[in-house]
PDB file of N, CA and C in Angstrom:
ATOM      1  N   MET O   1      11.610   6.447   9.320  1.00 53.00           N
ATOM      2  CA  MET O   1      10.991   6.985   8.132  1.00 53.00           C
ATOM      3  C   MET O   1      11.970   7.898   7.417  1.00 53.00           C
ATOM      4  N   SER O   2      11.911   7.859   6.103  1.00 61.00           N
ATOM      5  CA  SER O   2      12.801   8.699   5.323  1.00 61.00           C
ATOM      6  C   SER O   2      12.047   9.329   4.163  1.00 61.00           C
ATOM      7  N   GLN O   3      12.783  10.096   3.390  1.00 72.00           N
ATOM      8  CA  GLN O   3      12.191  10.831   2.285  1.00 72.00           C
ATOM      9  C   GLN O   3      11.762   9.894   1.157  1.00 72.00           C
ATOM     10  N   VAL O   4      10.714  10.280   0.451  1.00 80.00           N
ATOM     11  CA  VAL O   4      10.168   9.505  -0.652  1.00 80.00           C
ATOM     12  C   VAL O   4      10.913   9.842  -1.941  1.00 80.00           C
ATOM     13  N   ASP O   5      11.180   8.829  -2.748  1.00 78.00           N
ATOM     14  CA  ASP O   5      11.839   8.997  -4.042  1.00 78.00           C
ATOM     15  C   ASP O   5      10.816   9.547  -5.037  1.00 78.00           C
ATOM     16  N   PHE O   6      10.977  10.804  -5.429  1.00 76.00           N
ATOM     17  CA  PHE O   6      10.045  11.477  -6.333  1.00 76.00           C
ATOM     18  C   PHE O   6       9.857  10.703  -7.630  1.00 76.00           C
ATOM     19  N   SER O   7      10.918  10.132  -8.172  1.00 80.00           N
ATOM     20  CA  SER O   7      10.826   9.416  -9.451  1.00 80.00           C
ATOM     21  C   SER O   7       9.912   8.195  -9.344  1.00 80.00           C
ATOM     22  N   LYS O   8       9.847   7.579  -8.171  1.00 80.00           N
ATOM     23  CA  LYS O   8       8.957   6.427  -7.967  1.00 80.00           C
ATOM     24  C   LYS O   8       7.500   6.868  -8.029  1.00 80.00           C
ATOM     25  N   LEU O   9       7.195   8.012  -7.434  1.00 81.00           N
ATOM     26  CA  LEU O   9       5.827   8.520  -7.503  1.00 81.00           C
ATOM     27  C   LEU O   9       5.470   8.919  -8.923  1.00 81.00           C
ATOM     28  N   LEU O  10       6.403   9.540  -9.607  1.00 80.00           N
ATOM     29  CA  LEU O  10       6.186   9.976 -10.985  1.00 80.00           C
ATOM     30  C   LEU O  10       5.837   8.783 -11.880  1.00 80.00           C
ATOM     31  N   ALA O  11       6.425   7.625 -11.601  1.00 82.00           N
ATOM     32  CA  ALA O  11       6.190   6.420 -12.411  1.00 82.00           C
ATOM     33  C   ALA O  11       4.926   5.663 -12.006  1.00 82.00           C
ATOM     34  N   SER O  12       4.320   6.005 -10.878  1.00 83.00           N
ATOM     35  CA  SER O  12       3.158   5.275 -10.385  1.00 83.00           C
ATOM     36  C   SER O  12       1.904   5.593 -11.197  1.00 83.00           C
ATOM     37  N   PRO O  13       1.147   4.552 -11.577  1.00 83.00           N
ATOM     38  CA  PRO O  13      -0.094   4.787 -12.319  1.00 83.00           C
ATOM     39  C   PRO O  13      -1.126   5.576 -11.507  1.00 83.00           C
ATOM     40  N   LEU O  14      -0.996   5.573 -10.198  1.00 83.00           N
ATOM     41  CA  LEU O  14      -1.915   6.324  -9.345  1.00 83.00           C
ATOM     42  C   LEU O  14      -1.892   7.811  -9.670  1.00 83.00           C
ATOM     43  N   PHE O  15      -0.751   8.294 -10.115  1.00 86.00           N
ATOM     44  CA  PHE O  15      -0.589   9.728 -10.336  1.00 86.00           C
ATOM     45  C   PHE O  15      -0.639  10.130 -11.807  1.00 86.00           C
ATOM     46  N   THR O  16      -1.031   9.203 -12.674  1.00 87.00           N
ATOM     47  CA  THR O  16      -1.173   9.518 -14.095  1.00 87.00           C
ATOM     48  C   THR O  16      -2.161  10.670 -14.261  1.00 87.00           C
ATOM     49  N   GLY O  17      -1.785  11.642 -15.039  1.00 89.00           N
ATOM     50  CA  GLY O  17      -2.664  12.780 -15.286  1.00 89.00           C
ATOM     51  C   GLY O  17      -2.408  13.964 -14.375  1.00 89.00           C
ATOM     52  N   LEU O  18      -1.618  13.761 -13.324  1.00 90.00           N
ATOM     53  CA  LEU O  18      -1.287  14.879 -12.443  1.00 90.00           C
ATOM     54  C   LEU O  18      -0.090  15.636 -12.999  1.00 90.00           C
ATOM     55  N   ALA O  19      -0.080  16.924 -12.754  1.00 90.00           N
ATOM     56  CA  ALA O  19       1.058  17.748 -13.163  1.00 90.00           C
ATOM     57  C   ALA O  19       2.266  17.411 -12.291  1.00 90.00           C
ATOM     58  N   ARG O  20       3.447  17.621 -12.833  1.00 88.00           N
ATOM     59  CA  ARG O  20       4.691  17.357 -12.103  1.00 88.00           C
ATOM     60  C   ARG O  20       4.708  18.096 -10.761  1.00 88.00           C
ATOM     61  N   GLN O  21       4.234  19.338 -10.744  1.00 90.00           N
ATOM     62  CA  GLN O  21       4.182  20.123  -9.496  1.00 90.00           C
ATOM     63  C   GLN O  21       3.317  19.445  -8.447  1.00 90.00           C
ATOM     64  N   GLU O  22       2.190  18.879  -8.873  1.00 90.00           N
ATOM     65  CA  GLU O  22       1.293  18.209  -7.939  1.00 90.00           C
ATOM     66  C   GLU O  22       1.965  16.963  -7.349  1.00 90.00           C
ATOM     67  N   ILE O  23       2.674  16.233  -8.184  1.00 87.00           N
ATOM     68  CA  ILE O  23       3.372  15.036  -7.703  1.00 87.00           C
ATOM     69  C   ILE O  23       4.512  15.429  -6.766  1.00 87.00           C
ATOM     70  N   GLU O  24       5.204  16.516  -7.070  1.00 85.00           N
ATOM     71  CA  GLU O  24       6.258  17.010  -6.171  1.00 85.00           C
ATOM     72  C   GLU O  24       5.673  17.348  -4.808  1.00 85.00           C
ATOM     73  N   TYR O  25       4.504  17.985  -4.799  1.00 88.00           N
ATOM     74  CA  TYR O  25       3.848  18.307  -3.526  1.00 88.00           C
ATOM     75  C   TYR O  25       3.519  17.018  -2.770  1.00 88.00           C
ATOM     76  N   LEU O  26       2.927  16.044  -3.465  1.00 84.00           N
ATOM     77  CA  LEU O  26       2.577  14.780  -2.811  1.00 84.00           C
ATOM     78  C   LEU O  26       3.802  14.075  -2.249  1.00 84.00           C
ATOM     79  N   SER O  27       4.923  14.158  -2.974  1.00 83.00           N
ATOM     80  CA  SER O  27       6.139  13.503  -2.476  1.00 83.00           C
ATOM     81  C   SER O  27       6.600  14.125  -1.163  1.00 83.00           C
ATOM     82  N   SER O  28       6.226  15.370  -0.928  1.00 84.00           N
ATOM     83  CA  SER O  28       6.614  16.030   0.323  1.00 84.00           C
ATOM     84  C   SER O  28       5.747  15.599   1.503  1.00 84.00           C
ATOM     85  N   ILE O  29       4.553  15.050   1.232  1.00 85.00           N
ATOM     86  CA  ILE O  29       3.689  14.636   2.343  1.00 85.00           C
ATOM     87  C   ILE O  29       3.678  13.121   2.561  1.00 85.00           C
ATOM     88  N   PHE O  30       4.165  12.356   1.586  1.00 86.00           N
ATOM     89  CA  PHE O  30       4.309  10.913   1.769  1.00 86.00           C
ATOM     90  C   PHE O  30       5.539  10.651   2.638  1.00 86.00           C
ATOM     91  N   THR O  31       5.532   9.513   3.313  1.00 88.00           N
ATOM     92  CA  THR O  31       6.710   9.087   4.062  1.00 88.00           C
ATOM     93  C   THR O  31       7.132   7.708   3.563  1.00 88.00           C
ATOM     94  N   SER O  32       8.375   7.398   3.745  1.00 91.00           N
ATOM     95  CA  SER O  32       8.917   6.097   3.375  1.00 91.00           C
ATOM     96  C   SER O  32       9.161   5.316   4.661  1.00 91.00           C
ATOM     97  N   THR O  33       8.634   4.090   4.711  1.00 94.00           N
ATOM     98  CA  THR O  33       8.751   3.276   5.914  1.00 94.00           C
ATOM     99  C   THR O  33       9.232   1.874   5.566  1.00 94.00           C
ATOM    100  N   GLN O  34      10.222   1.379   6.304  1.00 96.00           N
ATOM    101  CA  GLN O  34      10.682   0.000   6.131  1.00 96.00           C
ATOM    102  C   GLN O  34       9.838  -0.897   7.022  1.00 96.00           C
ATOM    103  N   VAL O  35       9.345  -1.998   6.446  1.00 98.00           N
ATOM    104  CA  VAL O  35       8.514  -2.937   7.189  1.00 98.00           C
ATOM    105  C   VAL O  35       9.108  -4.336   7.019  1.00 98.00           C
ATOM    106  N   SER O  36       9.254  -5.040   8.122  1.00 98.00           N
ATOM    107  CA  SER O  36       9.897  -6.361   8.109  1.00 98.00           C
ATOM    108  C   SER O  36       8.946  -7.472   7.683  1.00 98.00           C
ATOM    109  N   LYS O  37       9.521  -8.493   7.080  1.00 98.00           N
ATOM    110  CA  LYS O  37       8.777  -9.685   6.678  1.00 98.00           C
ATOM    111  C   LYS O  37       7.980 -10.216   7.869  1.00 98.00           C
ATOM    112  N   GLY O  38       6.724 -10.590   7.612  1.00 98.00           N
ATOM    113  CA  GLY O  38       5.867 -11.141   8.654  1.00 98.00           C
ATOM    114  C   GLY O  38       4.959 -10.123   9.324  1.00 98.00           C
ATOM    115  N   MET O  39       5.252  -8.845   9.162  1.00 98.00           N
ATOM    116  CA  MET O  39       4.424  -7.805   9.786  1.00 98.00           C
ATOM    117  C   MET O  39       3.098  -7.662   9.029  1.00 98.00           C
ATOM    118  N   THR O  40       2.047  -7.267   9.749  1.00 98.00           N
ATOM    119  CA  THR O  40       0.743  -7.014   9.143  1.00 98.00           C
ATOM    120  C   THR O  40       0.572  -5.512   8.997  1.00 98.00           C
ATOM    121  N   VAL O  41       0.217  -5.072   7.800  1.00 98.00           N
ATOM    122  CA  VAL O  41       0.014  -3.643   7.541  1.00 98.00           C
ATOM    123  C   VAL O  41      -1.375  -3.238   8.013  1.00 98.00           C
ATOM    124  N   PHE O  42      -2.385  -4.020   7.636  1.00 97.00           N
ATOM    125  CA  PHE O  42      -3.744  -3.814   8.130  1.00 97.00           C
ATOM    126  C   PHE O  42      -4.513  -5.125   8.030  1.00 97.00           C
ATOM    127  N   ILE O  43      -5.639  -5.179   8.777  1.00 96.00           N
ATOM    128  CA  ILE O  43      -6.455  -6.384   8.857  1.00 96.00           C
ATOM    129  C   ILE O  43      -7.826  -6.102   8.259  1.00 96.00           C
ATOM    130  N   GLU O  44      -8.354  -7.091   7.578  1.00 95.00           N
ATOM    131  CA  GLU O  44      -9.682  -7.013   6.977  1.00 95.00           C
ATOM    132  C   GLU O  44     -10.701  -6.483   7.986  1.00 95.00           C
ATOM    133  N   ASN O  45     -11.559  -5.597   7.542  1.00 94.00           N
ATOM    134  CA  ASN O  45     -12.658  -4.973   8.296  1.00 94.00           C
ATOM    135  C   ASN O  45     -12.239  -3.843   9.226  1.00 94.00           C
ATOM    136  N   MET O  46     -10.955  -3.577   9.370  1.00 94.00           N
ATOM    137  CA  MET O  46     -10.569  -2.438  10.202  1.00 94.00           C
ATOM    138  C   MET O  46     -10.748  -1.153   9.386  1.00 94.00           C
ATOM    139  N   PRO O  47     -10.947  -0.013  10.043  1.00 93.00           N
ATOM    140  CA  PRO O  47     -11.074   1.248   9.309  1.00 93.00           C
ATOM    141  C   PRO O  47      -9.787   1.553   8.548  1.00 93.00           C
ATOM    142  N   GLY O  48      -9.925   2.208   7.423  1.00 91.00           N
ATOM    143  CA  GLY O  48      -8.746   2.525   6.622  1.00 91.00           C
ATOM    144  C   GLY O  48      -8.666   3.984   6.254  1.00 91.00           C
ATOM    145  N   GLU O  49      -7.539   4.596   6.552  1.00 89.00           N
ATOM    146  CA  GLU O  49      -7.337   6.006   6.234  1.00 89.00           C
ATOM    147  C   GLU O  49      -6.077   6.235   5.416  1.00 89.00           C
ATOM    148  N   SER O  50      -5.368   5.160   5.056  1.00 92.00           N
ATOM    149  CA  SER O  50      -4.110   5.295   4.324  1.00 92.00           C
ATOM    150  C   SER O  50      -4.092   4.354   3.140  1.00 92.00           C
ATOM    151  N   LEU O  51      -3.380   4.772   2.108  1.00 92.00           N
ATOM    152  CA  LEU O  51      -3.077   3.875   1.001  1.00 92.00           C
ATOM    153  C   LEU O  51      -1.570   3.729   0.956  1.00 92.00           C
ATOM    154  N   TYR O  52      -1.100   2.708   0.277  1.00 95.00           N
ATOM    155  CA  TYR O  52       0.324   2.392   0.279  1.00 95.00           C
ATOM    156  C   TYR O  52       0.815   2.128  -1.138  1.00 95.00           C
ATOM    157  N   ILE O  53       2.045   2.534  -1.399  1.00 93.00           N
ATOM    158  CA  ILE O  53       2.731   2.229  -2.643  1.00 93.00           C
ATOM    159  C   ILE O  53       3.967   1.422  -2.258  1.00 93.00           C
ATOM    160  N   ILE O  54       4.169   0.296  -2.928  1.00 95.00           N
ATOM    161  CA  ILE O  54       5.336  -0.540  -2.640  1.00 95.00           C
ATOM    162  C   ILE O  54       6.523  -0.013  -3.434  1.00 95.00           C
ATOM    163  N   ASN O  55       7.536   0.443  -2.724  1.00 92.00           N
ATOM    164  CA  ASN O  55       8.768   0.889  -3.370  1.00 92.00           C
ATOM    165  C   ASN O  55       9.674  -0.311  -3.637  1.00 92.00           C
ATOM    166  N   GLN O  56       9.762  -1.180  -2.650  1.00 94.00           N
ATOM    167  CA  GLN O  56      10.646  -2.347  -2.727  1.00 94.00           C
ATOM    168  C   GLN O  56      10.049  -3.425  -1.845  1.00 94.00           C
ATOM    169  N   GLY O  57      10.127  -4.688  -2.259  1.00 98.00           N
ATOM    170  CA  GLY O  57       9.626  -5.777  -1.437  1.00 98.00           C
ATOM    171  C   GLY O  57       8.344  -6.371  -1.979  1.00 98.00           C
ATOM    172  N   ALA O  58       7.591  -7.054  -1.090  1.00 99.00           N
ATOM    173  CA  ALA O  58       6.372  -7.741  -1.513  1.00 99.00           C
ATOM    174  C   ALA O  58       5.354  -7.783  -0.382  1.00 99.00           C
ATOM    175  N   VAL O  59       4.074  -7.697  -0.776  1.00 99.00           N
ATOM    176  CA  VAL O  59       2.952  -7.697   0.163  1.00 99.00           C
ATOM    177  C   VAL O  59       1.916  -8.706  -0.320  1.00 99.00           C
ATOM    178  N   GLN O  60       1.401  -9.498   0.609  1.00 99.00           N
ATOM    179  CA  GLN O  60       0.344 -10.467   0.301  1.00 99.00           C
ATOM    180  C   GLN O  60      -0.995  -9.878   0.722  1.00 99.00           C
ATOM    181  N   ILE O  61      -1.978  -9.925  -0.168  1.00 98.00           N
ATOM    182  CA  ILE O  61      -3.332  -9.470   0.129  1.00 98.00           C
ATOM    183  C   ILE O  61      -4.206 -10.716   0.244  1.00 98.00           C
ATOM    184  N   SER O  62      -4.945 -10.835   1.359  1.00 98.00           N
ATOM    185  CA  SER O  62      -5.765 -12.028   1.583  1.00 98.00           C
ATOM    186  C   SER O  62      -7.089 -11.657   2.238  1.00 98.00           C
ATOM    187  N   GLN O  63      -8.053 -12.583   2.154  1.00 95.00           N
ATOM    188  CA  GLN O  63      -9.359 -12.416   2.788  1.00 95.00           C
ATOM    189  C   GLN O  63      -9.727 -13.694   3.531  1.00 95.00           C
ATOM    190  N   MET O  64     -10.554 -13.529   4.559  1.00 92.00           N
ATOM    191  CA  MET O  64     -11.066 -14.682   5.299  1.00 92.00           C
ATOM    192  C   MET O  64     -12.209 -15.311   4.508  1.00 92.00           C
ATOM    193  N   LEU O  65     -12.251 -16.632   4.499  1.00 87.00           N
ATOM    194  CA  LEU O  65     -13.341 -17.378   3.874  1.00 87.00           C
ATOM    195  C   LEU O  65     -14.156 -18.029   4.977  1.00 87.00           C
ATOM    196  N   ALA O  66     -15.397 -17.649   5.098  1.00 79.00           N
ATOM    197  CA  ALA O  66     -16.301 -18.233   6.094  1.00 79.00           C
ATOM    198  C   ALA O  66     -15.686 -18.272   7.489  1.00 79.00           C
ATOM    199  N   GLU O  67     -14.856 -17.301   7.800  1.00 74.00           N
ATOM    200  CA  GLU O  67     -14.250 -17.137   9.122  1.00 74.00           C
ATOM    201  C   GLU O  67     -13.428 -18.335   9.602  1.00 74.00           C
ATOM    202  N   VAL O  68     -13.015 -19.211   8.703  1.00 79.00           N
ATOM    203  CA  VAL O  68     -12.197 -20.354   9.111  1.00 79.00           C
ATOM    204  C   VAL O  68     -10.866 -20.441   8.384  1.00 79.00           C
ATOM    205  N   ALA O  69     -10.804 -19.939   7.189  1.00 88.00           N
ATOM    206  CA  ALA O  69      -9.566 -20.037   6.416  1.00 88.00           C
ATOM    207  C   ALA O  69      -9.300 -18.725   5.691  1.00 88.00           C
ATOM    208  N   GLU O  70      -8.035 -18.423   5.560  1.00 89.00           N
ATOM    209  CA  GLU O  70      -7.636 -17.216   4.858  1.00 89.00           C
ATOM    210  C   GLU O  70      -7.170 -17.597   3.454  1.00 89.00           C
ATOM    211  N   GLN O  71      -7.642 -16.861   2.453  1.00 94.00           N
ATOM    212  CA  GLN O  71      -7.258 -17.135   1.070  1.00 94.00           C
ATOM    213  C   GLN O  71      -6.432 -15.977   0.532  1.00 94.00           C
ATOM    214  N   THR O  72      -5.280 -16.306  -0.048  1.00 95.00           N
ATOM    215  CA  THR O  72      -4.455 -15.284  -0.686  1.00 95.00           C
ATOM    216  C   THR O  72      -5.119 -14.866  -1.986  1.00 95.00           C
ATOM    217  N   LEU O  73      -5.298 -13.557  -2.152  1.00 96.00           N
ATOM    218  CA  LEU O  73      -5.885 -13.023  -3.375  1.00 96.00           C
ATOM    219  C   LEU O  73      -4.814 -12.680  -4.394  1.00 96.00           C
ATOM    220  N   ILE O  74      -3.728 -12.076  -3.901  1.00 97.00           N
ATOM    221  CA  ILE O  74      -2.664 -11.632  -4.803  1.00 97.00           C
ATOM    222  C   ILE O  74      -1.414 -11.299  -3.994  1.00 97.00           C
ATOM    223  N   ALA O  75      -0.282 -11.416  -4.634  1.00 98.00           N
ATOM    224  CA  ALA O  75       0.980 -10.925  -4.067  1.00 98.00           C
ATOM    225  C   ALA O  75       1.382  -9.716  -4.903  1.00 98.00           C
ATOM    226  N   LEU O  76       1.697  -8.629  -4.233  1.00 98.00           N
ATOM    227  CA  LEU O  76       2.039  -7.373  -4.901  1.00 98.00           C
ATOM    228  C   LEU O  76       3.520  -7.072  -4.748  1.00 98.00           C
ATOM    229  N   GLY O  77       4.060  -6.309  -5.700  1.00 96.00           N
ATOM    230  CA  GLY O  77       5.474  -5.963  -5.662  1.00 96.00           C
ATOM    231  C   GLY O  77       5.716  -4.503  -5.979  1.00 96.00           C
ATOM    232  N   PRO O  78       6.961  -4.144  -6.246  1.00 92.00           N
ATOM    233  CA  PRO O  78       7.336  -2.747  -6.477  1.00 92.00           C
ATOM    234  C   PRO O  78       6.452  -2.050  -7.513  1.00 92.00           C
ATOM    235  N   GLY O  79       5.994  -0.857  -7.129  1.00 89.00           N
ATOM    236  CA  GLY O  79       5.136  -0.057  -7.991  1.00 89.00           C
ATOM    237  C   GLY O  79       3.658  -0.291  -7.764  1.00 89.00           C
ATOM    238  N   ASP O  80       3.303  -1.406  -7.106  1.00 93.00           N
ATOM    239  CA  ASP O  80       1.890  -1.695  -6.859  1.00 93.00           C
ATOM    240  C   ASP O  80       1.353  -0.840  -5.714  1.00 93.00           C
ATOM    241  N   ILE O  81       0.049  -0.608  -5.764  1.00 92.00           N
ATOM    242  CA  ILE O  81      -0.656   0.224  -4.789  1.00 92.00           C
ATOM    243  C   ILE O  81      -1.683  -0.658  -4.092  1.00 92.00           C
ATOM    244  N   PHE O  82      -1.853  -0.480  -2.788  1.00 96.00           N
ATOM    245  CA  PHE O  82      -2.894  -1.216  -2.078  1.00 96.00           C
ATOM    246  C   PHE O  82      -3.454  -0.360  -0.951  1.00 96.00           C
ATOM    247  N   GLY O  83      -4.660  -0.727  -0.505  1.00 95.00           N
ATOM    248  CA  GLY O  83      -5.318   0.006   0.570  1.00 95.00           C
ATOM    249  C   GLY O  83      -6.121   1.198   0.102  1.00 95.00           C
ATOM    250  N   GLU O  84      -6.173   1.420  -1.199  1.00 92.00           N
ATOM    251  CA  GLU O  84      -6.818   2.626  -1.726  1.00 92.00           C
ATOM    252  C   GLU O  84      -8.339   2.594  -1.623  1.00 92.00           C
ATOM    253  N   MET O  85      -8.949   1.414  -1.660  1.00 89.00           N
ATOM    254  CA  MET O  85     -10.415   1.359  -1.660  1.00 89.00           C
ATOM    255  C   MET O  85     -11.014   1.936  -0.379  1.00 89.00           C
ATOM    256  N   ALA O  86     -10.442   1.622   0.759  1.00 89.00           N
ATOM    257  CA  ALA O  86     -10.962   2.158   2.020  1.00 89.00           C
ATOM    258  C   ALA O  86     -10.800   3.671   2.075  1.00 89.00           C
ATOM    259  N   VAL O  87      -9.757   4.183   1.447  1.00 86.00           N
ATOM    260  CA  VAL O  87      -9.535   5.632   1.411  1.00 86.00           C
ATOM    261  C   VAL O  87     -10.560   6.289   0.491  1.00 86.00           C
ATOM    262  N   ILE O  88     -10.804   5.669  -0.663  1.00 88.00           N
ATOM    263  CA  ILE O  88     -11.728   6.235  -1.646  1.00 88.00           C
ATOM    264  C   ILE O  88     -13.159   6.235  -1.138  1.00 88.00           C
ATOM    265  N   ASP O  89     -13.614   5.092  -0.591  1.00 88.00           N
ATOM    266  CA  ASP O  89     -15.023   5.012  -0.192  1.00 88.00           C
ATOM    267  C   ASP O  89     -15.265   5.262   1.297  1.00 88.00           C
ATOM    268  N   GLY O  90     -14.196   5.466   2.058  1.00 88.00           N
ATOM    269  CA  GLY O  90     -14.350   5.767   3.481  1.00 88.00           C
ATOM    270  C   GLY O  90     -14.801   4.573   4.305  1.00 88.00           C
ATOM    271  N   GLY O  91     -14.761   3.390   3.730  1.00 89.00           N
ATOM    272  CA  GLY O  91     -15.212   2.193   4.426  1.00 89.00           C
ATOM    273  C   GLY O  91     -14.089   1.450   5.116  1.00 89.00           C
ATOM    274  N   SER O  92     -14.395   0.215   5.467  1.00 93.00           N
ATOM    275  CA  SER O  92     -13.425  -0.652   6.135  1.00 93.00           C
ATOM    276  C   SER O  92     -12.528  -1.337   5.112  1.00 93.00           C
ATOM    277  N   ARG O  93     -11.430  -1.883   5.598  1.00 95.00           N
ATOM    278  CA  ARG O  93     -10.512  -2.637   4.748  1.00 95.00           C
ATOM    279  C   ARG O  93     -11.222  -3.884   4.229  1.00 95.00           C
ATOM    280  N   LEU O  94     -11.063  -4.156   2.947  1.00 93.00           N
ATOM    281  CA  LEU O  94     -11.707  -5.304   2.316  1.00 93.00           C
ATOM    282  C   LEU O  94     -10.870  -6.572   2.414  1.00 93.00           C
ATOM    283  N   ALA O  95      -9.621  -6.431   2.843  1.00 96.00           N
ATOM    284  CA  ALA O  95      -8.704  -7.569   2.913  1.00 96.00           C
ATOM    285  C   ALA O  95      -7.627  -7.279   3.955  1.00 96.00           C
ATOM    286  N   THR O  96      -6.782  -8.271   4.183  1.00 97.00           N
ATOM    287  CA  THR O  96      -5.635  -8.147   5.078  1.00 97.00           C
ATOM    288  C   THR O  96      -4.378  -8.017   4.228  1.00 97.00           C
ATOM    289  N   ALA O  97      -3.460  -7.158   4.649  1.00 98.00           N
ATOM    290  CA  ALA O  97      -2.190  -6.968   3.934  1.00 98.00           C
ATOM    291  C   ALA O  97      -1.042  -7.347   4.858  1.00 98.00           C
ATOM    292  N   ARG O  98      -0.227  -8.328   4.415  1.00 98.00           N
ATOM    293  CA  ARG O  98       0.929  -8.782   5.189  1.00 98.00           C
ATOM    294  C   ARG O  98       2.193  -8.686   4.352  1.00 98.00           C
ATOM    295  N   ILE O  99       3.273  -8.346   5.020  1.00 99.00           N
ATOM    296  CA  ILE O  99       4.570  -8.223   4.363  1.00 99.00           C
ATOM    297  C   ILE O  99       5.161  -9.624   4.193  1.00 99.00           C
ATOM    298  N   ILE O 100       5.528  -9.990   2.947  1.00 98.00           N
ATOM    299  CA  ILE O 100       6.078 -11.332   2.711  1.00 98.00           C
ATOM    300  C   ILE O 100       7.576 -11.316   2.415  1.00 98.00           C
ATOM    301  N   GLU O 101       8.154 -10.146   2.311  1.00 98.00           N
ATOM    302  CA  GLU O 101       9.615  -9.973   2.315  1.00 98.00           C
ATOM    303  C   GLU O 101       9.869  -8.548   2.774  1.00 98.00           C
ATOM    304  N   ASP O 102      11.029  -8.300   3.341  1.00 98.00           N
ATOM    305  CA  ASP O 102      11.317  -6.953   3.830  1.00 98.00           C
ATOM    306  C   ASP O 102      10.938  -5.944   2.748  1.00 98.00           C
ATOM    307  N   THR O 103      10.225  -4.897   3.159  1.00 98.00           N
ATOM    308  CA  THR O 103       9.567  -4.005   2.206  1.00 98.00           C
ATOM    309  C   THR O 103       9.750  -2.548   2.592  1.00 98.00           C
ATOM    310  N   ILE O 104       9.808  -1.691   1.586  1.00 95.00           N
ATOM    311  CA  ILE O 104       9.763  -0.246   1.791  1.00 95.00           C
ATOM    312  C   ILE O 104       8.451   0.242   1.199  1.00 95.00           C
ATOM    313  N   LEU O 105       7.643   0.878   2.042  1.00 96.00           N
ATOM    314  CA  LEU O 105       6.337   1.399   1.632  1.00 96.00           C
ATOM    315  C   LEU O 105       6.330   2.915   1.656  1.00 96.00           C
ATOM    316  N   TYR O 106       5.563   3.494   0.755  1.00 92.00           N
ATOM    317  CA  TYR O 106       5.242   4.931   0.796  1.00 92.00           C
ATOM    318  C   TYR O 106       3.803   5.033   1.206  1.00 92.00           C
TER     319      TYR O 106
END
């Protein structure tokens, strides 16, 4: 894990409306993590306490259909945010997130 690039957080739509000082504080509590292609970040229905911002790389978001097939909902890239719904509503993950190319997450 390494330090988070403050300018990346400043550019994120998640932080629109926050003062620069508030974003600086958040950059001090976020961590930067490299995740390899093929790794799973989280699985549908598991509890969620973290959200993620993609600094570099790509993440596939998918859901199970009738417990037999998985359907890709979207592929996300740099600047995109995922996992926020479980954090906001305190519920379970609504989808599965998998790394589809080597990725750096905040």
